[in-house]
CSV table of C-alpha atoms in Angstrom, one decimal:
chain,number,residue,atom,x,y,z
I,7,MET,CA,36.4,14.7,-11.0
I,8,GLU,CA,39.5,16.4,-12.1
I,9,ASN,CA,37.7,18.8,-14.4
I,10,MET,CA,34.8,19.0,-12.0
I,11,ASN,CA,33.0,21.9,-13.3
I,12,ASN,CA,32.0,23.9,-10.4
I,13,GLU,CA,30.0,26.1,-12.7
I,14,GLU,CA,27.5,23.3,-13.1
I,15,GLU,CA,24.3,23.9,-11.2
I,16,LEU,CA,24.2,22.6,-7.6
I,17,MET,CA,21.4,20.0,-7.7
I,18,LEU,CA,21.5,18.9,-4.1
I,19,CYS,CA,23.2,20.3,-1.1
I,20,MET,CA,23.1,18.9,2.4
I,21,HIS,CA,24.7,20.5,5.4
I,22,ASP,CA,25.4,19.2,8.9
I,23,ILE,CA,22.6,16.6,8.7
I,24,HIS,CA,21.7,15.0,12.0
I,25,LYS,CA,19.2,12.2,12.5
I,26,SER,CA,18.4,9.8,15.4
I,27,PHE,CA,16.0,6.9,15.7
I,28,GLY,CA,15.3,7.1,19.4
I,29,ASP,CA,18.6,7.0,21.2
I,30,LEU,CA,20.4,5.8,18.2
I,31,GLU,CA,22.2,8.5,16.3
I,32,VAL,CA,22.3,7.3,12.7
I,33,LEU,CA,23.5,10.5,11.0
I,34,ARG,CA,26.1,12.6,12.8
I,35,GLY,CA,26.6,15.7,10.8
I,36,ILE,CA,26.7,14.8,7.1
I,37,ASP,CA,27.7,17.3,4.4
I,38,LEU,CA,27.4,16.6,0.7
I,39,GLU,CA,27.0,18.3,-2.6
I,40,VAL,CA,25.8,17.0,-5.9
I,41,ARG,CA,26.1,19.0,-9.1
I,42,ARG,CA,24.2,18.5,-12.4
I,43,GLY,CA,25.3,15.3,-14.2
I,44,GLU,CA,27.2,13.9,-11.3
I,45,VAL,CA,26.9,10.4,-10.1
I,46,LEU,CA,27.5,10.2,-6.4
I,47,ALA,CA,28.0,6.7,-5.0
I,48,ILE,CA,27.5,6.1,-1.3
I,49,ILE,CA,29.2,3.0,0.1
I,50,GLY,CA,29.7,1.6,3.5
I,51,PRO,CA,28.9,-1.3,5.8
I,52,SER,CA,25.3,-2.0,6.7
I,53,GLY,CA,24.1,0.1,9.5
I,54,SER,CA,26.4,2.9,8.5
I,55,GLY,CA,23.4,5.2,7.8
I,56,LYS,CA,23.8,5.4,4.1
I,57,SER,CA,20.2,4.3,3.2
I,58,THR,CA,18.8,6.7,5.9
I,59,LEU,CA,20.9,9.5,4.4
I,60,LEU,CA,19.4,8.8,1.0
I,61,ARG,CA,15.9,8.6,2.4
I,62,CYS,CA,16.4,12.0,4.1
I,63,ILE,CA,17.1,13.6,0.7
I,64,ASN,CA,13.5,13.1,-0.4
I,65,LYS,CA,11.9,13.3,3.0
I,66,LEU,CA,11.0,9.6,3.4
I,67,GLU,CA,12.8,10.2,6.6
I,68,THR,CA,12.8,13.7,8.2
I,69,ILE,CA,16.0,15.2,9.6
I,70,ASP,CA,16.5,16.4,13.1
I,71,SER,CA,18.7,19.2,12.3
I,72,GLY,CA,20.7,20.5,9.3
I,73,ARG,CA,19.9,22.0,5.9
I,74,ILE,CA,18.7,20.5,2.7
I,75,GLU,CA,18.7,22.4,-0.6
I,76,ILE,CA,17.3,21.1,-3.8
I,77,LYS,CA,18.4,23.1,-6.9
I,78,GLY,CA,19.3,26.0,-4.7
I,79,GLU,CA,15.9,26.1,-2.9
I,80,THR,CA,15.6,25.2,0.7
I,81,LEU,CA,13.7,22.1,1.6
I,82,ALA,CA,14.5,22.0,5.3
I,83,GLU,CA,16.6,24.2,7.6
I,84,THR,CA,17.4,24.4,11.2
I,85,ASP,CA,15.6,27.2,12.9
I,86,ASP,CA,16.6,29.1,16.1
I,87,SER,CA,15.5,26.3,18.4
I,88,GLY,CA,18.0,24.0,16.7
I,89,LYS,CA,15.4,21.8,15.1
I,90,ALA,CA,15.0,21.3,11.4
I,91,VAL,CA,11.9,22.9,9.9
I,92,TYR,CA,10.5,21.9,6.5
I,93,VAL,CA,9.1,24.4,4.0
I,94,GLU,CA,5.4,24.5,3.5
I,95,ALA,CA,3.8,21.5,1.9
I,96,LYS,CA,3.1,22.9,-1.5
I,97,LYS,CA,6.7,24.1,-2.1
I,98,GLY,CA,8.0,20.9,-0.5
I,99,ARG,CA,6.0,18.8,-3.0
I,100,ARG,CA,7.3,20.8,-5.9
I,101,LEU,CA,10.9,20.3,-4.8
I,102,LEU,CA,10.4,16.6,-4.0
I,103,SER,CA,8.8,16.1,-7.4
I,104,SER,CA,12.2,16.8,-9.1
I,105,MET,CA,13.5,13.6,-7.6
I,106,GLY,CA,12.8,10.0,-8.6
I,107,MET,CA,13.6,7.0,-6.5
I,108,VAL,CA,14.4,3.4,-7.1
I,109,PHE,CA,14.0,1.0,-4.1
I,110,GLN,CA,15.8,-2.2,-3.1
I,111,GLN,CA,12.5,-4.1,-3.2
I,112,PHE,CA,11.3,-2.5,-6.5
I,113,ASN,CA,7.9,-1.6,-5.0
I,114,LEU,CA,6.1,-1.8,-8.3
I,115,PHE,CA,2.3,-1.6,-8.1
I,116,PRO,CA,1.4,-5.3,-8.4
I,117,HIS,CA,-2.2,-4.7,-9.6
I,118,MET,CA,-1.1,-2.7,-12.6
I,119,THR,CA,0.6,-3.7,-15.8
I,120,VAL,CA,4.1,-2.5,-16.5
I,121,LEU,CA,2.7,0.3,-18.7
I,122,GLY,CA,0.1,1.1,-16.0
I,123,ASN,CA,2.9,1.5,-13.5
I,124,LEU,CA,4.6,4.0,-15.7
I,125,LEU,CA,1.5,6.0,-16.6
I,126,GLU,CA,0.0,6.1,-13.1
I,127,ALA,CA,1.8,9.1,-11.6
I,128,PRO,CA,2.1,11.3,-14.8
I,129,MET,CA,-1.7,10.9,-15.2
I,130,MET,CA,-2.7,11.2,-11.6
I,131,VAL,CA,-0.2,13.7,-10.4
I,132,LYS,CA,0.6,15.8,-13.4
I,133,GLY,CA,-2.9,15.4,-14.8
I,134,LEU,CA,-1.6,14.3,-18.3
I,135,ARG,CA,-3.9,12.6,-20.7
I,136,ARG,CA,-2.9,9.1,-21.6
I,137,GLU,CA,-2.0,9.9,-25.2
I,138,GLU,CA,0.2,12.7,-23.9
I,139,ILE,CA,2.4,10.4,-21.9
I,140,GLU,CA,2.1,6.9,-23.3
I,141,PRO,CA,4.5,7.5,-26.2
I,142,TYR,CA,7.2,8.6,-23.7
I,143,ALA,CA,6.4,5.7,-21.4
I,144,ARG,CA,6.9,3.3,-24.3
I,145,GLU,CA,10.1,5.0,-25.3
I,146,LEU,CA,11.4,4.5,-21.7
I,147,LEU,CA,10.4,0.8,-21.8
I,148,GLN,CA,12.3,0.4,-25.0
I,149,LYS,CA,15.3,2.1,-23.4
I,150,VAL,CA,15.3,-0.3,-20.5
I,151,GLY,CA,14.8,-3.2,-22.9
I,152,LEU,CA,11.3,-4.1,-22.0
I,153,SER,CA,9.1,-2.8,-24.7
I,154,ASP,CA,7.7,-6.3,-25.3
I,155,ARG,CA,6.6,-6.5,-21.6
I,156,ALA,CA,4.3,-3.5,-21.5
I,157,ASP,CA,1.2,-5.5,-20.8
I,158,TYR,CA,2.7,-7.9,-18.3
I,159,TYR,CA,2.0,-7.7,-14.6
I,160,PRO,CA,5.1,-7.3,-12.3
I,161,SER,CA,4.6,-10.8,-10.9
I,162,GLN,CA,5.3,-12.2,-14.4
I,163,LEU,CA,8.7,-10.6,-14.6
I,164,SER,CA,12.1,-11.5,-13.1
I,165,GLY,CA,13.6,-9.3,-10.4
I,166,GLY,CA,16.0,-7.7,-12.8
I,167,GLN,CA,13.1,-6.8,-15.2
I,168,GLN,CA,11.0,-5.5,-12.3
I,169,GLN,CA,13.8,-3.2,-11.2
I,170,ARG,CA,14.3,-1.9,-14.8
I,171,VAL,CA,10.5,-1.2,-14.9
I,172,ALA,CA,10.9,0.7,-11.5
I,173,ILE,CA,13.7,2.8,-13.1
I,174,ALA,CA,11.5,3.6,-16.1
I,175,ARG,CA,8.6,4.4,-13.8
I,176,ALA,CA,10.6,6.9,-11.9
I,177,LEU,CA,12.0,8.4,-15.2
I,178,CYS,CA,8.5,8.8,-16.5
I,179,MET,CA,8.0,11.7,-14.1
I,180,LYS,CA,11.0,13.4,-15.8
I,181,PRO,CA,13.0,13.9,-12.6
I,182,ASP,CA,16.2,16.0,-12.4
I,183,ILE,CA,17.7,13.7,-9.8
I,184,MET,CA,17.5,9.9,-9.5
I,185,LEU,CA,18.0,8.3,-6.1
I,186,PHE,CA,18.9,4.6,-5.9
I,187,ASP,CA,18.6,2.7,-2.6
I,188,GLU,CA,20.7,-0.5,-3.1
I,189,PRO,CA,18.9,-1.2,-6.4
I,190,THR,CA,20.6,-4.6,-6.9
I,191,SER,CA,20.8,-5.9,-3.4
I,192,ALA,CA,17.6,-8.0,-3.7
I,193,LEU,CA,18.6,-9.5,-7.0
I,194,ASP,CA,20.2,-12.8,-7.9
I,195,PRO,CA,23.8,-12.2,-8.9
I,196,GLU,CA,23.1,-13.1,-12.5
I,197,LEU,CA,20.4,-10.4,-12.7
I,198,THR,CA,22.4,-7.5,-11.3
I,199,GLY,CA,24.2,-6.9,-14.6
I,200,GLU,CA,21.1,-5.8,-16.6
I,201,VAL,CA,20.1,-3.3,-13.9
I,202,LEU,CA,23.6,-1.9,-13.6
I,203,ARG,CA,23.8,-1.6,-17.4
I,204,THR,CA,20.6,0.5,-17.4
I,205,MET,CA,22.1,2.7,-14.6
I,206,ARG,CA,25.3,3.1,-16.5
I,207,GLU,CA,23.4,4.3,-19.5
I,208,LEU,CA,21.6,6.8,-17.4
I,209,ALA,CA,24.9,8.1,-16.0
I,210,ALA,CA,26.3,8.3,-19.5
I,211,GLU,CA,23.3,10.6,-20.4
I,212,HIS,CA,24.3,12.8,-17.6
I,213,MET,CA,21.5,12.1,-15.3
I,214,THR,CA,22.2,13.4,-11.8
I,215,MET,CA,22.3,10.3,-9.6
I,216,VAL,CA,22.8,9.4,-5.9
I,217,VAL,CA,23.3,5.7,-5.6
I,218,VAL,CA,23.6,3.8,-2.3
I,219,THR,CA,25.3,0.5,-3.4
I,220,HIS,CA,27.3,-2.5,-2.5
I,221,GLU,CA,28.4,-2.9,-6.1
I,222,MET,CA,32.0,-1.7,-5.9
I,223,GLY,CA,32.5,-2.2,-9.6
I,224,PHE,CA,29.6,0.2,-10.4
I,225,ALA,CA,30.9,2.8,-7.9
I,226,ARG,CA,34.3,2.5,-9.3
I,227,GLU,CA,33.4,2.8,-13.0
I,228,ALA,CA,30.2,4.8,-13.2
I,229,ALA,CA,30.4,7.2,-10.2
I,230,SER,CA,32.0,10.6,-10.5
I,231,HIS,CA,32.4,10.8,-6.7
I,232,VAL,CA,32.4,8.2,-4.0
I,233,LEU,CA,31.5,8.7,-0.4
I,234,PHE,CA,32.4,6.1,2.2
I,235,MET,CA,30.3,6.2,5.4
I,236,ALA,CA,30.6,4.4,8.7
I,237,ASP,CA,28.7,4.8,11.9
I,238,GLY,CA,26.7,7.8,10.7
I,239,SER,CA,29.7,9.8,9.5
I,240,ILE,CA,31.5,10.3,6.2
I,241,VAL,CA,34.9,8.6,6.7
I,242,GLU,CA,36.4,9.4,3.4
I,243,GLN,CA,35.3,10.7,0.0
I,244,GLY,CA,36.8,11.5,-3.4
I,245,ARG,CA,37.1,10.4,-7.0
I,246,PRO,CA,36.6,6.7,-7.4
I,247,ALA,CA,40.1,6.1,-8.7
I,248,ALA,CA,41.6,7.8,-5.6
I,249,LEU,CA,39.2,6.2,-3.1
I,250,PHE,CA,39.5,2.7,-4.4
I,251,GLY,CA,43.1,3.0,-5.5
I,252,HIS,CA,44.6,4.8,-2.5
I,253,PRO,CA,42.2,4.9,0.4
I,254,GLN,CA,43.6,7.2,3.1
I,255,GLU,CA,41.7,5.9,6.1
I,256,GLU,CA,42.2,2.5,7.8
I,257,ARG,CA,38.5,2.1,8.1
I,258,THR,CA,38.1,2.5,4.3
I,259,ARG,CA,40.9,0.1,3.6
I,260,SER,CA,39.5,-2.7,5.8
I,261,PHE,CA,36.0,-2.2,4.3
I,262,LEU,CA,37.2,-2.4,0.8
I,263,GLN,CA,39.3,-5.4,1.5
I,264,ASN,CA,36.3,-7.2,2.9
I,265,MET,CA,34.2,-6.3,-0.1
I,266,LEU,CA,36.7,-7.8,-2.6
T,5,MET,CA,-47.6,-32.9,-3.6
T,6,GLU,CA,-49.8,-29.9,-3.4
T,7,LYS,CA,-49.0,-29.6,0.2
T,8,LEU,CA,-45.4,-29.6,-0.5
T,9,LEU,CA,-45.8,-26.8,-3.1
T,10,ASP,CA,-47.7,-24.8,-0.5
T,11,THR,CA,-45.0,-25.3,2.0
T,12,PHE,CA,-42.4,-24.3,-0.6
T,13,LEU,CA,-44.3,-21.1,-1.5
T,14,LEU,CA,-44.8,-20.1,2.2
T,15,MET,CA,-41.1,-20.5,2.7
T,16,LEU,CA,-40.2,-18.6,-0.4
T,17,ASP,CA,-42.2,-15.8,1.1
T,18,GLY,CA,-40.2,-16.2,4.4
T,19,SER,CA,-37.0,-16.0,2.5
T,20,GLU,CA,-37.9,-12.5,1.4
T,21,ILE,CA,-37.2,-11.2,5.0
T,22,THR,CA,-34.0,-13.2,5.1
T,23,LEU,CA,-32.8,-11.8,1.8
T,24,GLU,CA,-33.8,-8.3,2.7
T,25,ILE,CA,-31.8,-8.3,5.9
T,26,PHE,CA,-28.9,-10.0,4.1
T,27,PHE,CA,-28.6,-7.5,1.3
T,28,LEU,CA,-29.3,-4.3,3.2
T,29,THR,CA,-26.9,-5.3,5.9
T,30,LEU,CA,-24.1,-6.0,3.4
T,31,LEU,CA,-24.9,-2.8,1.5
T,32,ALA,CA,-24.5,-0.7,4.7
T,33,ALA,CA,-22.0,-2.7,6.7
T,34,LEU,CA,-19.3,-2.9,4.0
T,35,PRO,CA,-18.8,0.9,3.5
T,36,LEU,CA,-19.3,1.5,7.3
T,37,GLY,CA,-16.7,-1.2,8.0
T,38,MET,CA,-14.3,0.6,5.7
T,39,LEU,CA,-14.8,3.9,7.4
T,40,ALA,CA,-14.4,2.3,10.8
T,41,ALA,CA,-11.1,0.6,9.6
T,42,LEU,CA,-9.8,4.0,8.4
T,43,GLY,CA,-10.9,5.5,11.7
T,44,ARG,CA,-9.2,2.7,13.6
T,45,LEU,CA,-6.0,3.4,11.7
T,46,SER,CA,-6.3,7.1,12.0
T,47,SER,CA,-3.5,9.0,13.7
T,48,LEU,CA,-6.2,10.8,15.7
T,49,ARG,CA,-5.9,8.9,18.9
T,50,LEU,CA,-9.3,9.7,20.2
T,51,LEU,CA,-11.0,8.5,17.0
T,52,SER,CA,-8.9,5.4,16.9
T,53,ARG,CA,-9.8,4.6,20.5
T,54,LEU,CA,-13.5,5.2,20.0
T,55,VAL,CA,-13.6,2.9,17.0
T,56,GLU,CA,-11.7,0.3,19.0
T,57,LEU,CA,-14.2,0.5,21.8
T,58,TYR,CA,-17.1,0.1,19.3
T,59,ILE,CA,-15.4,-2.9,17.7
T,60,TRP,CA,-14.8,-4.5,21.1
T,61,ILE,CA,-18.4,-4.1,22.2
T,62,MET,CA,-19.8,-5.4,18.9
T,63,ARG,CA,-17.5,-8.4,18.7
T,64,GLY,CA,-17.5,-9.0,22.4
T,65,THR,CA,-21.3,-9.5,22.9
T,66,PRO,CA,-23.6,-12.0,21.2
T,67,LEU,CA,-25.4,-10.7,18.1
T,68,MET,CA,-28.6,-12.1,19.7
T,69,LEU,CA,-28.1,-9.9,22.7
T,70,GLN,CA,-27.6,-6.9,20.4
T,71,LEU,CA,-30.8,-7.7,18.6
T,72,LEU,CA,-32.8,-8.0,21.8
T,73,PHE,CA,-31.2,-4.7,23.1
T,74,VAL,CA,-32.2,-2.7,20.0
T,75,TYR,CA,-35.6,-4.3,19.9
T,76,PHE,CA,-36.6,-4.2,23.5
T,77,ALA,CA,-34.3,-1.8,25.4
T,78,LEU,CA,-34.3,1.1,23.0
T,79,PRO,CA,-38.0,1.6,23.1
T,80,MET,CA,-37.8,1.9,26.9
T,81,VAL,CA,-35.7,5.0,26.4
T,82,GLY,CA,-38.1,6.3,23.8
T,83,ILE,CA,-36.4,5.1,20.7
T,84,ARG,CA,-38.9,3.1,18.8
T,85,LEU,CA,-38.0,1.6,15.5
T,86,PRO,CA,-40.0,-0.5,13.0
T,87,ASP,CA,-39.2,-4.2,13.4
T,88,ILE,CA,-37.1,-4.5,10.3
T,89,ALA,CA,-35.2,-1.3,11.0
T,90,ALA,CA,-34.4,-2.5,14.5
T,91,ALA,CA,-33.1,-5.8,13.2
T,92,LEU,CA,-31.1,-4.1,10.5
T,93,LEU,CA,-29.5,-1.6,12.9
T,94,ALA,CA,-28.2,-4.5,15.1
T,95,PHE,CA,-27.0,-6.5,12.0
T,96,ILE,CA,-25.3,-3.5,10.4
T,97,LEU,CA,-23.5,-2.3,13.5
T,98,ASN,CA,-22.4,-5.9,14.3
T,99,TYR,CA,-21.2,-6.8,10.8
T,100,ALA,CA,-19.5,-3.4,10.2
T,101,ALA,CA,-17.3,-4.2,13.2
T,102,TYR,CA,-16.2,-7.5,11.8
T,103,PHE,CA,-15.6,-6.0,8.4
T,104,ALA,CA,-13.7,-3.1,10.0
T,105,GLU,CA,-11.2,-5.6,11.4
T,106,ILE,CA,-10.9,-7.5,8.1
T,107,PHE,CA,-10.2,-4.2,6.2
T,108,ARG,CA,-7.8,-3.0,8.9
T,109,ALA,CA,-5.8,-6.2,8.6
T,110,GLY,CA,-5.9,-5.9,4.8
T,111,ILE,CA,-4.7,-2.3,4.8
T,112,GLN,CA,-1.9,-3.1,7.1
T,113,SER,CA,-0.8,-6.0,5.1
T,114,VAL,CA,0.1,-3.8,2.1
T,115,PRO,CA,3.9,-3.3,2.3
T,116,LYS,CA,5.1,0.1,3.4
T,117,GLY,CA,7.1,0.2,0.2
T,118,GLN,CA,3.9,0.7,-1.7
T,119,TYR,CA,3.1,3.9,0.2
T,120,GLU,CA,6.7,5.1,-0.3
T,121,ALA,CA,6.8,4.4,-4.0
T,122,ALA,CA,3.5,6.3,-4.4
T,123,ARG,CA,4.9,9.2,-2.3
T,124,THR,CA,8.1,9.5,-4.2
T,125,LEU,CA,6.1,9.6,-7.4
T,126,GLY,CA,4.3,12.7,-5.9
T,127,MET,CA,0.9,11.0,-5.2
T,128,SER,CA,-1.2,12.5,-2.4
T,129,TYR,CA,-2.5,10.3,0.4
T,130,PRO,CA,-6.1,10.1,-1.0
T,131,GLN,CA,-4.7,9.2,-4.4
T,132,THR,CA,-2.4,6.6,-2.9
T,133,MET,CA,-5.3,5.0,-1.0
T,134,ARG,CA,-7.7,5.1,-3.9
T,135,ARG,CA,-5.4,4.0,-6.7
T,136,ILE,CA,-2.7,1.9,-5.0
T,137,ILE,CA,-3.6,0.6,-1.5
T,138,LEU,CA,-7.4,-0.1,-1.7
T,139,PRO,CA,-7.3,-2.1,-4.9
T,140,GLN,CA,-4.7,-4.4,-3.3
T,141,VAL,CA,-6.7,-4.5,-0.1
T,142,PHE,CA,-9.8,-5.4,-2.0
T,143,ARG,CA,-8.1,-8.5,-3.4
T,144,MET,CA,-6.7,-9.5,-0.1
T,145,VAL,CA,-9.9,-9.2,1.9
T,146,LEU,CA,-12.1,-11.2,-0.5
T,147,PRO,CA,-11.6,-14.6,1.2
T,148,PRO,CA,-12.4,-13.3,4.7
T,149,VAL,CA,-15.2,-11.1,3.5
T,150,SER,CA,-16.6,-14.1,1.7
T,151,ASN,CA,-16.5,-16.0,5.0
T,152,GLU,CA,-18.3,-13.3,6.9
T,153,THR,CA,-20.9,-13.0,4.1
T,154,ILE,CA,-21.7,-16.6,4.4
T,155,ASN,CA,-22.0,-16.3,8.1
T,156,LEU,CA,-24.5,-13.4,7.6
T,157,VAL,CA,-26.7,-15.7,5.5
T,158,LYS,CA,-27.1,-18.0,8.4
T,159,ASP,CA,-27.1,-15.2,11.1
T,160,THR,CA,-30.2,-13.7,9.5
T,161,SER,CA,-32.1,-16.6,11.1
T,162,LEU,CA,-31.6,-15.0,14.5
T,163,VAL,CA,-34.4,-12.5,13.8
T,164,TYR,CA,-36.9,-15.3,14.5
T,165,ILE,CA,-36.7,-14.3,18.2
T,166,LEU,CA,-38.1,-10.9,17.2
T,167,ALA,CA,-41.1,-12.6,15.8
T,168,MET,CA,-40.2,-11.7,12.2
T,169,ASN,CA,-41.3,-14.2,9.7
T,170,ASP,CA,-38.0,-15.1,8.1
T,171,LEU,CA,-37.2,-18.4,6.4
T,172,LEU,CA,-36.4,-20.3,9.6
T,173,ARG,CA,-39.4,-19.1,11.6
T,174,VAL,CA,-41.8,-20.0,8.8
T,175,ALA,CA,-40.3,-23.4,8.6
T,176,ARG,CA,-40.6,-23.9,12.4
T,177,THR,CA,-44.2,-22.7,12.4
T,178,ILE,CA,-45.1,-25.3,9.7
T,179,VAL,CA,-43.2,-28.0,11.5
T,180,GLN,CA,-45.0,-27.3,14.7
T,181,ARG,CA,-48.4,-27.1,13.0
T,182,GLU,CA,-48.1,-30.1,10.7
T,183,PHE,CA,-45.7,-32.2,12.7
T,184,ASP,CA,-43.7,-32.8,9.5
T,185,MET,CA,-40.0,-32.3,9.2
T,186,THR,CA,-39.9,-31.5,5.5
T,187,PRO,CA,-39.8,-27.7,6.0
T,188,PHE,CA,-36.5,-28.0,7.9
T,189,VAL,CA,-35.1,-29.9,5.0
T,190,ILE,CA,-36.4,-27.2,2.6
T,191,ALA,CA,-35.0,-24.5,4.8
T,192,ALA,CA,-31.6,-26.2,4.7
T,193,ALA,CA,-31.8,-26.3,0.9
T,194,PHE,CA,-32.6,-22.6,0.8
T,195,TYR,CA,-29.7,-21.7,2.9
T,196,LEU,CA,-27.4,-24.0,1.0
T,197,SER,CA,-28.4,-22.6,-2.3
T,198,MET,CA,-27.8,-19.0,-1.1
T,199,THR,CA,-24.4,-20.0,0.1
T,200,PHE,CA,-23.7,-21.8,-3.1
T,201,VAL,CA,-24.4,-18.7,-5.2
T,202,LEU,CA,-22.2,-16.6,-2.8
T,203,THR,CA,-19.3,-19.0,-2.9
T,204,TRP,CA,-19.5,-19.1,-6.7
T,205,GLY,CA,-19.7,-15.3,-6.9
T,206,PHE,CA,-16.7,-14.8,-4.6
T,207,LYS,CA,-14.7,-17.4,-6.5
T,208,LYS,CA,-15.3,-15.4,-9.7
T,209,LEU,CA,-14.3,-12.1,-8.0
T,210,GLU,CA,-11.2,-13.7,-6.6
T,211,ALA,CA,-10.2,-15.0,-10.1
T,212,TYR,CA,-10.9,-11.6,-11.6
T,213,TYR,CA,-9.0,-9.5,-9.1
T,214,GLY,CA,-6.3,-12.0,-8.7
T,215,LYS,CA,-5.3,-11.9,-12.4
T,216,TYR,CA,-2.2,-10.1,-11.5
T,217,GLU,CA,-0.9,-12.8,-9.3
T,218,GLN,CA,1.1,-15.6,-10.6
């Protein structure tokens, strides 16, 4: 962003992240920063490590080495032996609870209604009483355009509706950062629009977001910063207009050409 | 006609043992099977291996042999149990092993994404199991559990070799004494009606817990 306000709070900082699955090195020294209100889009061919990177942010995958800071507090850090060490469980949980996640496969709880999906974590994890959180949950459902589906089960909804419920469910925990792992990749093309619209609205409300996506239109229009990854490394990054308009690297150019 | 009624009442009496073994076995084997399944899936290798060994032995030998072992072999090493307790011990250990494998398969069939979603929402492992995983497992294992339960109804008849007067033994005694086959037909009707009630009950349960499926 031109006027990227470096005074804004640093929400997420990753430094020199390395991660291997067995012999396969999937992340080879990744650095990134996300400030409050920014929308970071991560693009790249499949197998580039972008989903793994996202999953490292909230510890669904653990890093081998490097440093992760959430809102200025360390979540994991390389110690003297060169291995990443995570902070103690209680602090870790507190840091992780500031992040919500939306998955490619929605992962709604099939045995609970839409409203039940939203209420579950606030009641079980935060210990809120139903009447303390239900009005907010209903507000969120309204926001994602599903207030009339509160009592439906996930199986009764379309993929696009399910993903919007998943977004509302994550928001119901009032996260500071939202992580999206290819949120539209499992959807029929005609259903991606409604999910992207919801995400655009979130971005417009200055929600801090990290989005792994194949939707170049979304990355171009809604992201404040785009990061192109290939083979576990960041090849190129910058403002969307620059990265999409004048890619500097050959690898980026050929990827973007293939996507269009 | 009066004779028939007598036979019927005698057999009703015999079905008491049958039902007692059936219900007590279910009551104990279901929770024990769940514990064994969790142990089998535990990351503690030793525990997982021990449970695997237990399941292998219980599924790998005839229930009849297990009954005889508990009834005749244990007393030789000084462990003497009342008849019904001996039978129950063998039934419970045997059925818990089968239930353990059913539950393990059920737990493993819940997609990994369910655990991940619960985790990213901040839920602890016990919360995730209790609120998210097990309710889905419960629905999925109903058909195989129903199957095993119906098997159990019929397996209770194995106690006749322990000289316990269950439904089948009573029937056989009368048949041998009166040289009349009616008791076998009545026994069949008893087993069938128990199975009928079970089938109906499980169907209701499946409908109730399956209401979220389209």
